[in-house]
XYZ file of C-alpha atoms in Angstrom:
522
model
C -51.841 -28.140 -8.589
C -48.394 -28.190 -9.781
C -46.895 -25.314 -11.615
C -43.497 -25.014 -13.078
C -41.817 -21.774 -12.603
C -39.068 -20.984 -14.960
C -36.152 -19.644 -13.070
C -34.311 -17.081 -14.995
C -30.620 -16.721 -14.420
C -29.950 -13.417 -12.783
C -28.413 -10.988 -15.152
C -25.310 -9.249 -13.921
C -25.583 -5.494 -13.972
C -23.371 -3.858 -16.516
C -20.299 -2.459 -14.934
C -19.706 1.145 -15.645
C -16.169 1.726 -16.696
C -15.016 4.738 -14.781
C -11.874 6.749 -15.351
C -8.713 4.991 -14.261
C -5.709 7.204 -13.556
C -2.761 6.105 -15.733
C 0.317 4.460 -14.283
C 3.425 6.445 -13.374
C 5.096 5.522 -16.665
C 2.095 6.712 -18.707
C 1.744 9.852 -16.587
C 5.354 10.820 -17.219
C 4.958 10.008 -20.897
C 2.071 12.494 -21.017
C 4.097 15.088 -19.088
C 6.976 14.628 -21.533
C 4.720 15.262 -24.528
C 3.110 18.315 -22.883
C 6.488 19.849 -22.016
C 7.691 19.140 -25.551
C 4.645 20.911 -26.993
C 5.151 23.856 -24.621
C 8.783 24.116 -25.719
C 7.592 24.636 -29.311
C 5.759 27.827 -28.330
C 8.254 29.154 -25.748
C 10.823 31.326 -27.556
C 14.399 30.148 -27.289
C 16.713 32.440 -25.369
C 19.999 32.492 -23.586
C 21.851 34.438 -20.916
C 25.532 35.159 -21.120
C 27.199 33.001 -18.459
C 30.265 33.767 -16.358
C 33.250 31.478 -15.843
C 31.331 29.512 -13.188
C 28.406 28.857 -15.511
C 26.077 31.338 -13.761
C 23.850 33.639 -15.866
C 24.740 37.329 -15.837
C 21.759 39.573 -14.922
C 20.505 41.712 -17.803
C 22.306 39.679 -20.466
C 19.312 37.710 -21.744
C 18.557 37.748 -25.445
C 16.282 35.737 -27.678
C 17.989 33.426 -30.124
C 16.799 31.338 -33.062
C 15.690 27.882 -32.063
C 18.680 25.500 -32.106
C 16.468 22.744 -33.527
C 14.563 22.406 -36.771
C 11.237 20.542 -36.969
C 12.865 17.127 -37.360
C 15.316 17.951 -34.567
C 12.424 18.677 -32.219
C 10.796 15.358 -33.101
C 14.091 13.615 -32.379
C 14.280 15.316 -28.987
C 10.895 13.886 -28.048
C 11.767 10.399 -29.264
C 15.235 10.342 -27.678
C 14.303 12.047 -24.392
C 14.091 8.742 -22.439
C 17.487 7.667 -23.794
C 19.042 11.050 -22.994
C 17.317 10.887 -19.612
C 19.164 7.633 -18.973
C 22.694 8.352 -20.176
C 22.718 11.724 -21.926
C 25.962 13.706 -21.584
C 26.235 17.490 -21.486
C 28.654 19.090 -23.924
C 30.928 21.402 -21.962
C 30.891 24.138 -24.620
C 27.336 24.162 -25.977
C 25.394 22.723 -23.036
C 23.570 20.400 -25.436
C 22.612 16.972 -24.014
C 23.306 13.973 -26.216
C 24.543 10.412 -25.802
C 27.539 11.029 -28.095
C 28.993 14.070 -26.331
C 32.149 14.370 -24.274
C 31.376 16.071 -20.971
C 29.599 15.311 -17.702
C 26.716 12.934 -17.172
C 23.255 14.510 -17.293
C 21.225 11.297 -17.404
C 20.083 9.259 -14.437
C 21.999 6.059 -15.190
C 23.654 6.296 -11.763
C 20.300 6.259 -9.948
C 19.009 3.459 -12.175
C 22.022 1.254 -11.484
C 21.709 2.004 -7.777
C 18.078 0.910 -7.473
C 18.693 -2.198 -9.583
C 21.552 -3.165 -7.266
C 19.236 -2.444 -4.364
C 16.665 -4.773 -5.917
C 19.308 -7.485 -6.164
C 20.184 -7.123 -2.493
C 16.518 -7.143 -1.481
C 15.885 -10.308 -3.468
C 18.786 -12.196 -1.882
C 18.233 -10.995 1.682
C 14.439 -11.452 1.583
C 14.830 -15.042 0.417
C 16.238 -15.835 3.886
C 12.977 -14.498 5.452
C 15.099 -12.844 8.144
C 13.362 -9.495 7.709
C 9.897 -11.092 7.779
C 10.618 -12.787 11.094
C 12.207 -9.652 12.536
C 9.275 -7.500 11.395
C 6.786 -9.943 12.898
C 8.542 -9.829 16.259
C 8.976 -6.051 16.164
C 5.323 -5.606 15.243
C 4.302 -7.710 18.251
C 6.417 -5.551 20.538
C 5.348 -2.177 19.174
C 1.636 -3.017 18.861
C -0.086 0.288 19.663
C 3.129 2.333 19.518
C 3.543 2.331 15.757
C 3.066 6.105 15.796
C 6.390 6.432 17.604
C 8.166 4.661 14.750
C 6.621 7.086 12.256
C 7.772 10.091 14.293
C 11.337 8.800 14.706
C 11.764 7.908 11.023
C 10.258 11.155 9.710
C 12.265 13.403 12.029
C 15.472 11.492 11.276
C 14.934 11.605 7.499
C 13.954 15.269 7.714
C 17.109 16.074 9.653
C 19.221 14.208 7.096
C 17.416 15.979 4.252
C 17.915 19.379 5.857
C 21.623 18.890 6.473
C 22.822 16.799 3.524
C 19.994 16.614 0.981
C 19.137 13.015 1.872
C 16.549 11.933 -0.712
C 17.408 9.339 -3.366
C 19.082 7.289 -0.645
C 15.602 6.643 0.755
C 14.897 4.112 -2.015
C 16.651 1.486 0.046
C 14.290 1.833 2.992
C 11.016 0.929 1.252
C 11.517 -2.844 1.393
C 12.454 -2.552 5.054
C 9.540 -0.380 6.155
C 6.650 -1.622 3.981
C 6.324 -5.019 5.684
C 6.830 -3.455 9.095
C 4.083 -0.856 8.650
C 1.726 -3.433 7.149
C 2.330 -5.618 10.213
C 1.423 -2.631 12.403
C -1.917 -2.169 10.626
C -0.945 0.696 8.317
C -1.209 0.804 4.538
C 1.419 1.421 1.893
C 0.574 5.122 1.765
C 1.788 5.489 5.346
C 5.124 3.980 4.341
C 5.454 6.142 1.232
C 4.421 9.307 3.084
C 6.728 8.613 6.015
C 9.712 8.261 3.699
C 8.911 10.864 1.029
C 7.537 13.588 3.294
C 10.198 12.952 5.905
C 13.129 13.382 3.524
C 11.650 15.997 1.163
C 10.247 18.205 3.929
C 13.763 18.275 5.354
C 15.209 19.092 1.934
C 12.605 21.819 1.485
C 13.574 23.342 4.843
C 17.312 22.896 4.242
C 19.472 24.488 6.904
C 23.099 23.685 6.012
C 22.561 21.339 3.064
C 25.709 22.006 0.997
C 24.030 20.910 -2.241
C 21.210 23.447 -2.089
C 21.874 26.145 0.516
C 25.628 25.745 -0.017
C 25.451 26.220 -3.786
C 22.936 29.068 -3.478
C 25.109 30.791 -0.860
C 28.148 30.479 -3.103
C 26.252 32.044 -6.020
C 24.914 34.856 -3.806
C 28.317 35.494 -2.207
C 27.290 34.905 1.420
C 28.111 32.347 4.085
C 26.119 29.146 4.300
C 25.310 30.103 7.907
C 23.606 33.393 7.000
C 19.868 33.125 7.614
C 20.159 29.817 9.429
C 17.930 30.923 12.327
C 14.945 31.487 10.026
C 15.660 28.219 8.219
C 15.756 26.300 11.506
C 12.389 27.819 12.452
C 10.952 26.767 9.099
C 12.412 23.272 9.494
C 10.769 22.848 12.892
C 7.401 24.184 11.711
C 7.257 22.260 8.429
C 8.559 18.992 9.887
C 6.022 19.195 12.708
C 3.222 19.787 10.205
C 4.322 16.831 8.066
C 4.624 14.453 11.029
C 1.211 15.397 12.425
C -0.340 15.076 8.970
C 0.970 11.522 8.499
C 0.123 10.526 12.083
C -3.469 11.691 11.639
C -3.896 9.616 8.480
C -2.115 6.591 9.974
C -4.339 6.598 13.049
C -7.460 6.891 10.894
C -6.391 3.961 8.682
C -5.543 1.781 11.647
C -8.966 2.414 13.198
C -10.865 1.929 9.957
C -9.299 0.109 7.016
C -11.899 1.583 4.661
C -10.352 5.026 5.260
C -7.233 3.961 3.353
C -6.606 5.912 0.166
C -4.853 2.945 -1.450
C -6.565 0.009 0.246
C -4.978 -3.063 1.770
C -5.298 -5.439 -1.177
C -1.812 -6.245 -2.369
C -1.423 -5.115 -6.010
C 1.055 -7.906 -6.786
C -0.748 -9.621 -9.653
C 2.505 -10.940 -11.034
C 3.778 -12.411 -7.787
C 4.623 -16.063 -7.530
C 1.642 -18.227 -6.689
C 3.869 -20.444 -4.546
C 4.899 -17.612 -2.225
C 5.863 -18.811 1.263
C 3.162 -18.708 3.940
C 3.084 -15.842 6.478
C 5.451 -16.060 9.410
C 3.831 -17.878 12.309
C 3.474 -15.851 15.541
C 6.332 -16.454 17.950
C 8.792 -17.605 15.259
C 12.354 -17.007 16.414
C 15.283 -15.879 14.313
C 17.853 -18.495 13.416
C 21.549 -17.745 13.735
C 21.827 -17.312 9.959
C 18.916 -14.872 9.933
C 20.522 -12.857 12.716
C 23.706 -12.547 10.653
C 21.677 -11.477 7.618
C 20.046 -8.717 9.702
C 23.471 -7.603 10.948
C 24.754 -7.400 7.372
C 21.626 -5.494 6.313
C 21.921 -2.975 9.168
C 25.627 -2.453 8.490
C 25.013 -1.958 4.758
C 22.398 0.739 5.249
C 24.373 2.484 7.984
C 27.451 2.523 5.736
C 25.369 3.895 2.860
C 24.202 6.872 4.920
C 27.615 7.514 6.485
C 29.464 7.283 3.173
C 27.506 9.989 1.333
C 27.414 12.640 4.067
C 29.744 15.595 3.284
C 30.766 15.983 6.918
C 33.366 18.703 6.312
C 30.881 20.931 4.472
C 28.193 20.511 7.122
C 30.391 21.227 10.117
C 32.661 23.620 8.257
C 29.777 25.699 6.888
C 31.240 25.780 3.385
C 29.532 26.130 0.038
C 29.790 23.692 -2.841
C 30.954 24.493 -6.345
C 28.232 23.673 -8.886
C 30.574 21.357 -10.783
C 31.367 19.420 -7.621
C 27.674 19.085 -6.774
C 27.234 16.915 -9.855
C 29.519 14.371 -8.220
C 28.034 14.934 -4.769
C 31.415 16.218 -3.607
C 32.116 19.286 -1.480
C 34.669 21.898 -2.491
C 36.391 21.935 0.895
C 39.040 19.548 2.142
C 37.247 16.436 3.442
C 37.835 15.033 6.898
C 40.088 11.994 7.081
C 37.166 9.659 7.811
C 34.954 10.798 4.918
C 34.384 8.230 2.173
C 32.785 10.534 -0.405
C 30.822 7.749 -2.048
C 28.062 8.264 -4.572
C 26.079 6.081 -6.960
C 28.930 3.986 -8.417
C 30.165 3.000 -4.960
C 26.658 2.581 -3.540
C 25.730 0.304 -6.427
C 28.633 -2.003 -5.704
C 27.978 -1.776 -1.949
C 24.612 -3.474 -2.411
C 25.928 -5.984 -4.959
C 28.725 -7.018 -2.593
C 26.275 -7.123 0.334
C 23.977 -9.405 -1.701
C 26.881 -11.764 -2.370
C 27.891 -11.760 1.303
C 24.318 -12.579 2.364
C 24.209 -15.402 -0.166
C 27.456 -16.876 1.157
C 26.433 -16.509 4.810
C 23.063 -18.153 4.071
C 24.889 -20.997 2.269
C 23.103 -20.471 -1.007
C 24.545 -22.067 -4.080
C 26.120 -20.048 -6.875
C 23.180 -20.684 -9.158
C 20.598 -19.503 -6.633
C 22.563 -16.343 -5.792
C 22.844 -15.375 -9.467
C 19.166 -16.154 -10.083
C 18.027 -14.056 -7.109
C 20.245 -11.140 -8.109
C 18.809 -11.203 -11.641
C 15.234 -11.387 -10.374
C 15.748 -8.569 -7.919
C 17.291 -6.272 -10.516
C 14.424 -7.050 -12.910
C 11.875 -6.096 -10.233
C 13.264 -2.548 -10.326
C 12.863 -2.034 -14.078
C 9.507 -0.268 -13.545
C 10.881 2.362 -11.113
C 13.953 2.738 -13.349
C 11.803 3.626 -16.369
C 9.929 6.185 -14.284
C 13.188 7.810 -13.202
C 14.701 8.085 -16.679
C 11.450 9.513 -18.081
C 11.449 12.188 -15.376
C 15.010 13.144 -16.295
C 14.111 13.216 -19.972
C 11.770 16.161 -19.377
C 14.717 18.300 -18.246
C 16.664 17.250 -21.347
C 13.928 18.613 -23.633
C 13.926 22.022 -21.930
C 17.721 22.140 -21.970
C 18.163 21.226 -25.626
C 15.455 23.617 -26.840
C 17.122 26.542 -25.001
C 13.878 27.439 -23.219
C 15.025 27.233 -19.587
C 16.734 30.629 -19.795
C 13.518 32.074 -21.242
C 11.640 30.838 -18.174
C 14.369 32.369 -15.998
C 14.001 35.713 -17.787
C 10.249 35.678 -17.171
C 10.981 35.106 -13.464
C 13.369 38.057 -13.475
C 10.693 40.324 -14.941
C 7.994 39.178 -12.506
C 9.927 39.937 -9.312
C 11.487 43.227 -10.469
C 10.214 46.325 -8.692
C 8.229 44.554 -5.960
C 8.197 45.633 -2.287
C 10.295 43.660 0.211
C 7.513 41.416 1.478
C 6.016 40.922 -1.969
C 9.442 40.236 -3.462
C 10.192 37.472 -0.932
C 6.836 35.814 -1.582
C 7.237 36.148 -5.357
C 10.689 34.547 -5.204
C 9.058 31.532 -3.550
C 6.264 31.379 -6.131
C 8.298 31.914 -9.315
C 10.774 29.196 -8.364
C 7.978 26.610 -8.134
C 7.570 26.044 -11.910
C 11.338 26.150 -12.431
C 11.768 23.350 -9.884
C 9.394 21.253 -12.004
C 11.800 21.619 -14.918
C 15.016 21.430 -12.868
C 14.532 19.062 -9.901
C 18.236 19.316 -9.012
C 18.543 21.870 -6.213
C 22.170 22.618 -7.058
C 21.381 23.083 -10.756
C 18.365 25.256 -9.931
C 20.410 27.411 -7.534
C 23.201 27.844 -10.079
C 20.755 29.241 -12.620
C 18.404 31.275 -10.428
C 20.480 32.804 -7.640
C 22.783 35.007 -9.776
C 19.621 36.711 -11.060
C 17.566 36.844 -7.872
C 20.248 37.924 -5.374
C 20.991 41.289 -7.074
C 17.275 41.969 -7.484
C 16.847 41.342 -3.754
C 19.254 44.175 -3.003
C 17.029 46.623 -4.905
C 13.949 45.355 -3.030
C 15.679 45.635 0.364
C 15.742 41.853 0.900
C 18.943 40.252 2.187
C 20.625 37.567 0.054
C 20.136 35.026 2.848
C 16.366 35.568 2.788
C 16.335 35.312 -1.007
C 18.103 31.958 -0.632
C 15.542 30.797 1.917
C 12.612 31.900 -0.267
C 14.146 30.201 -3.300
C 14.652 26.976 -1.356
C 11.062 27.005 -0.095
C 9.645 27.282 -3.618
C 11.987 24.636 -4.976
C 11.331 22.218 -2.118
C 7.562 22.726 -2.165
C 7.323 21.685 -5.822
C 9.533 18.644 -5.235
C 7.060 17.299 -2.667
C 4.820 16.213 -5.551
C 6.511 16.976 -8.894
C 6.235 14.086 -11.361
C 9.702 15.050 -12.604
C 11.199 14.360 -9.167
C 12.641 10.847 -9.161
C 12.395 10.682 -5.367
C 8.599 10.978 -5.573
C 7.753 8.957 -8.667
C 10.475 6.377 -8.039
C 9.480 5.937 -4.413
C 5.801 5.603 -5.256
C 6.667 3.031 -7.916
C 8.660 0.961 -5.426
C 5.869 1.250 -2.832
C 3.272 0.499 -5.536
C 1.228 3.574 -4.682
C -0.543 5.359 -7.544
C 0.531 8.929 -8.238
C -3.108 10.049 -8.304
C -3.653 8.476 -4.876
C -0.617 10.314 -3.560
C -1.899 13.640 -4.884
C -5.290 13.015 -3.298
C -3.542 12.269 -0.026
C -1.055 15.139 0.053
C -2.924 18.161 -1.324
C -4.151 19.492 2.071
C -0.569 19.479 3.389
C 0.677 21.183 0.230
C -1.869 23.978 0.620
C -1.050 24.453 4.302
C 2.706 24.419 3.619
C 2.464 27.069 0.918
C 0.406 29.407 3.102
C 2.750 29.006 6.085
C 5.878 29.527 3.971
C 4.538 32.644 2.224
C 3.480 34.191 5.530
C 6.808 33.493 7.251
C 9.069 34.725 4.431
C 6.825 37.718 3.827
C 6.875 38.749 7.492
C 10.637 38.166 7.674
C 11.201 40.407 4.643
C 8.891 43.155 5.944
C 10.642 43.083 9.328
C 13.988 43.504 7.634
């Protein structure tokens, strides 16, 4: 008997659309709107400032809002533009693109990372780094953990002594392929760079652009309190290194343990990308020269921005000079004193040199430079949006109101409680003012005198302030080092938060205990 069975095509189960965390650009857009709404309800206020621009304790008074309803709407609309090239008026402090004053926007950082993208595009087209990474990965094999330790400790040391942070953008294209070759994911790269540099900045010891500025405002030497800060640097750096090593080892053992996965999120990449480097491939003479140029360029970048005279001379930095990343003391003869304009051209010139050495034609060099700069548009938008948040708080005259609330919270507390409160109250302010020098200029003239009444030394107040500021910058969406770095590494901000929250909790507990005990012990 023959029967015909009708085969029904299997029906695909309906996919449930779960929540997808927005991109970094959307996240910062939401943050911008929320801060703008908050600024509507926060009363405007202003301190009287001294000749150095520091607020005078007890001088706060509420003022009428400097903006009408339409002016507030304009602030929201123009915040990305002001975040890119807004200029601060020297008399009013208002940020606008038509002012005469000093640059508030992040155009310098944007130009720097676009130039970096140009250099990456030209140098990577020679495949010199791919071959070098392949050979280095073969040699390191099971010792990848050592590379993580060395990089994190080095970046932490640089962050602690000179505020090394935005300079880390250049290291992502170097380290991502290396860590992937060693069996790690992109989160390991991002965490190694971000936590290395920002943990060091959090535990600054002689950083002239945070501890130096704060010491100048508090009227003490940059070396006061350095023993406690060194202890905190050792403890916090050790915690960060062990935290990353634990995750890296877990990911290498089991790829499914990765928070971000190993699937490359490069949907827009060229379909005709070159094949992977074959095992045992040797570097050509041209590729060796490209690596030499690359190493020299990055070494010169680090050397050129270090304020050697301030670090070894133990001097503070005037707030105005911090805007230009320049120390207020006489520089040593060998210091270059470069900052974003010079660093931008360093990478452009290096890209041209690589193109000439690799015998590329003029057309190819120009095309690669344009492509590389375009690849950095996404991170650039993230950075200018983050800066735009600070513009809104500045132009609505609400930052001083937040400062006044801080002043009221810490007044009258015991020594130990005061030190811990100084750490806590500076956390939200760091969200609004990611610049450590700008934050110190505003907060320290108020907190240092209050510390005297609570029996807490100015040096400990500085340390507590720096801990709160640095802790927030480890994950603040307004910190260009975090959101820009994650954008370059193509790691979602939500994934980063999921990864880092246990370390954040542990750091906060350790910091509060140490500063509290130090204050109680006198």
